[in-house]
């Protein structure tokens, strides 16, 4: 199975701060994904990447950007955090059909 | 685009009773279907998937799901619920020809002793 590691489990940031969420996968896969999870809304795709330096917008990319400089690492960036970005962020890498998820990063923006 | 509906926000069952968590989907073409479980403040754990073949799929922790193409459903089942099964369950679908996976809103399962 793919192992997906998110470096920060809990973060508290102030409005306007720049926030980096880091994700690393161990299987040399091309595809990686960032989702946002909110109660009652399930998981919504923010961005995905299908190779180094390649990215595609998901359903809710506004207010976010991503970086994929190395195949194993996919970073989600909040250029100027806002309170409505308080959420659980989940990174995923592909398996044989399914996705494997990291433990999640719970971000609170004050 | 594909979509998933989980019609129940909450399912409550007594320990030892059978449980069902419902899922219906919409997708163009053939689907890949998945169930995930999430414990508090954790990521999603993969439970089982339907890719092709037998409509009854068995997965982790005694869970199973039945693919019903005519009803576009993929309900999650377990013959005898445990208190430790209490968690948030997500159904997901993607077309066979791309990685665009869509999730339902989730169903919170509570198993009472």
PDB file of C-alpha atoms in Angstrom, chain A residues 21-72:
ATOM      1  CA  UNK A  21       0.703  21.973   4.171  1.00  0.00           C
ATOM      2  CA  UNK A  22       3.185  19.283   3.216  1.00  0.00           C
ATOM      3  CA  UNK A  23       2.482  15.794   1.919  1.00  0.00           C
ATOM      4  CA  UNK A  24       4.889  12.997   1.011  1.00  0.00           C
ATOM      5  CA  UNK A  25       4.181   9.636  -0.636  1.00  0.00           C
ATOM      6  CA  UNK A  26       6.525   6.675  -0.775  1.00  0.00           C
ATOM      7  CA  UNK A  27       5.541   4.837  -3.974  1.00  0.00           C
ATOM      8  CA  UNK A  28       6.865   7.081  -6.754  1.00  0.00           C
ATOM      9  CA  UNK A  29       3.363   7.622  -8.113  1.00  0.00           C
ATOM     10  CA  UNK A  30       2.656  10.376 -10.587  1.00  0.00           C
ATOM     11  CA  UNK A  31      -0.756  11.325  -9.173  1.00  0.00           C
ATOM     12  CA  UNK A  32      -1.334  13.109  -5.883  1.00  0.00           C
ATOM     13  CA  UNK A  33      -4.407  14.881  -4.552  1.00  0.00           C
ATOM     14  CA  UNK A  34      -5.443  17.489  -1.980  1.00  0.00           C
ATOM     15  CA  UNK A  35      -8.957  17.376  -0.541  1.00  0.00           C
ATOM     16  CA  UNK A  36     -10.784  19.496   1.952  1.00  0.00           C
ATOM     17  CA  UNK A  37     -13.256  17.875   4.363  1.00  0.00           C
ATOM     18  CA  UNK A  38     -16.115  19.776   5.997  1.00  0.00           C
ATOM     19  CA  UNK A  39     -19.067  18.368   7.966  1.00  0.00           C
ATOM     20  CA  UNK A  40     -22.029  17.582   5.740  1.00  0.00           C
ATOM     21  CA  UNK A  41     -20.054  18.267   2.574  1.00  0.00           C
ATOM     22  CA  UNK A  42     -17.841  15.202   2.420  1.00  0.00           C
ATOM     23  CA  UNK A  43     -14.513  15.569   0.647  1.00  0.00           C
ATOM     24  CA  UNK A  44     -14.011  18.163  -2.046  1.00  0.00           C
ATOM     25  CA  UNK A  45     -11.068  18.157  -4.401  1.00  0.00           C
ATOM     26  CA  UNK A  46      -8.899  21.275  -4.242  1.00  0.00           C
ATOM     27  CA  UNK A  47      -6.049  20.401  -6.606  1.00  0.00           C
ATOM     28  CA  UNK A  48      -4.372  17.355  -8.034  1.00  0.00           C
ATOM     29  CA  UNK A  49      -1.057  16.750  -9.716  1.00  0.00           C
ATOM     30  CA  UNK A  50      -0.263  14.124 -12.317  1.00  0.00           C
ATOM     31  CA  UNK A  51       3.477  14.688 -12.475  1.00  0.00           C
ATOM     32  CA  UNK A  52       6.280  16.928 -11.275  1.00  0.00           C
ATOM     33  CA  UNK A  53       5.457  20.585 -11.914  1.00  0.00           C
ATOM     34  CA  UNK A  54       2.067  19.571 -13.320  1.00  0.00           C
ATOM     35  CA  UNK A  55      -1.177  20.512 -11.601  1.00  0.00           C
ATOM     36  CA  UNK A  56      -4.878  20.666 -12.270  1.00  0.00           C
ATOM     37  CA  UNK A  57      -7.616  22.546 -10.451  1.00  0.00           C
ATOM     38  CA  UNK A  58     -10.247  20.575  -8.664  1.00  0.00           C
ATOM     39  CA  UNK A  59     -13.673  21.759  -7.606  1.00  0.00           C
ATOM     40  CA  UNK A  60     -12.635  24.424  -5.064  1.00  0.00           C
ATOM     41  CA  UNK A  61      -9.201  25.844  -5.979  1.00  0.00           C
ATOM     42  CA  UNK A  62      -9.949  29.452  -5.020  1.00  0.00           C
ATOM     43  CA  UNK A  63      -7.641  30.713  -2.294  1.00  0.00           C
ATOM     44  CA  UNK A  64      -5.213  27.816  -2.729  1.00  0.00           C
ATOM     45  CA  UNK A  65      -2.159  26.981  -4.779  1.00  0.00           C
ATOM     46  CA  UNK A  66       0.066  23.902  -4.949  1.00  0.00           C
ATOM     47  CA  UNK A  67       3.671  22.997  -5.559  1.00  0.00           C
ATOM     48  CA  UNK A  68       5.121  19.738  -6.914  1.00  0.00           C
ATOM     49  CA  UNK A  69       8.889  20.109  -7.297  1.00  0.00           C
ATOM     50  CA  UNK A  70       9.654  16.445  -6.599  1.00  0.00           C
ATOM     51  CA  UNK A  71       7.522  13.428  -7.384  1.00  0.00           C
ATOM     52  CA  UNK A  72       7.198  12.343  -3.766  1.00  0.00           C
TER      53      UNK A  72
END
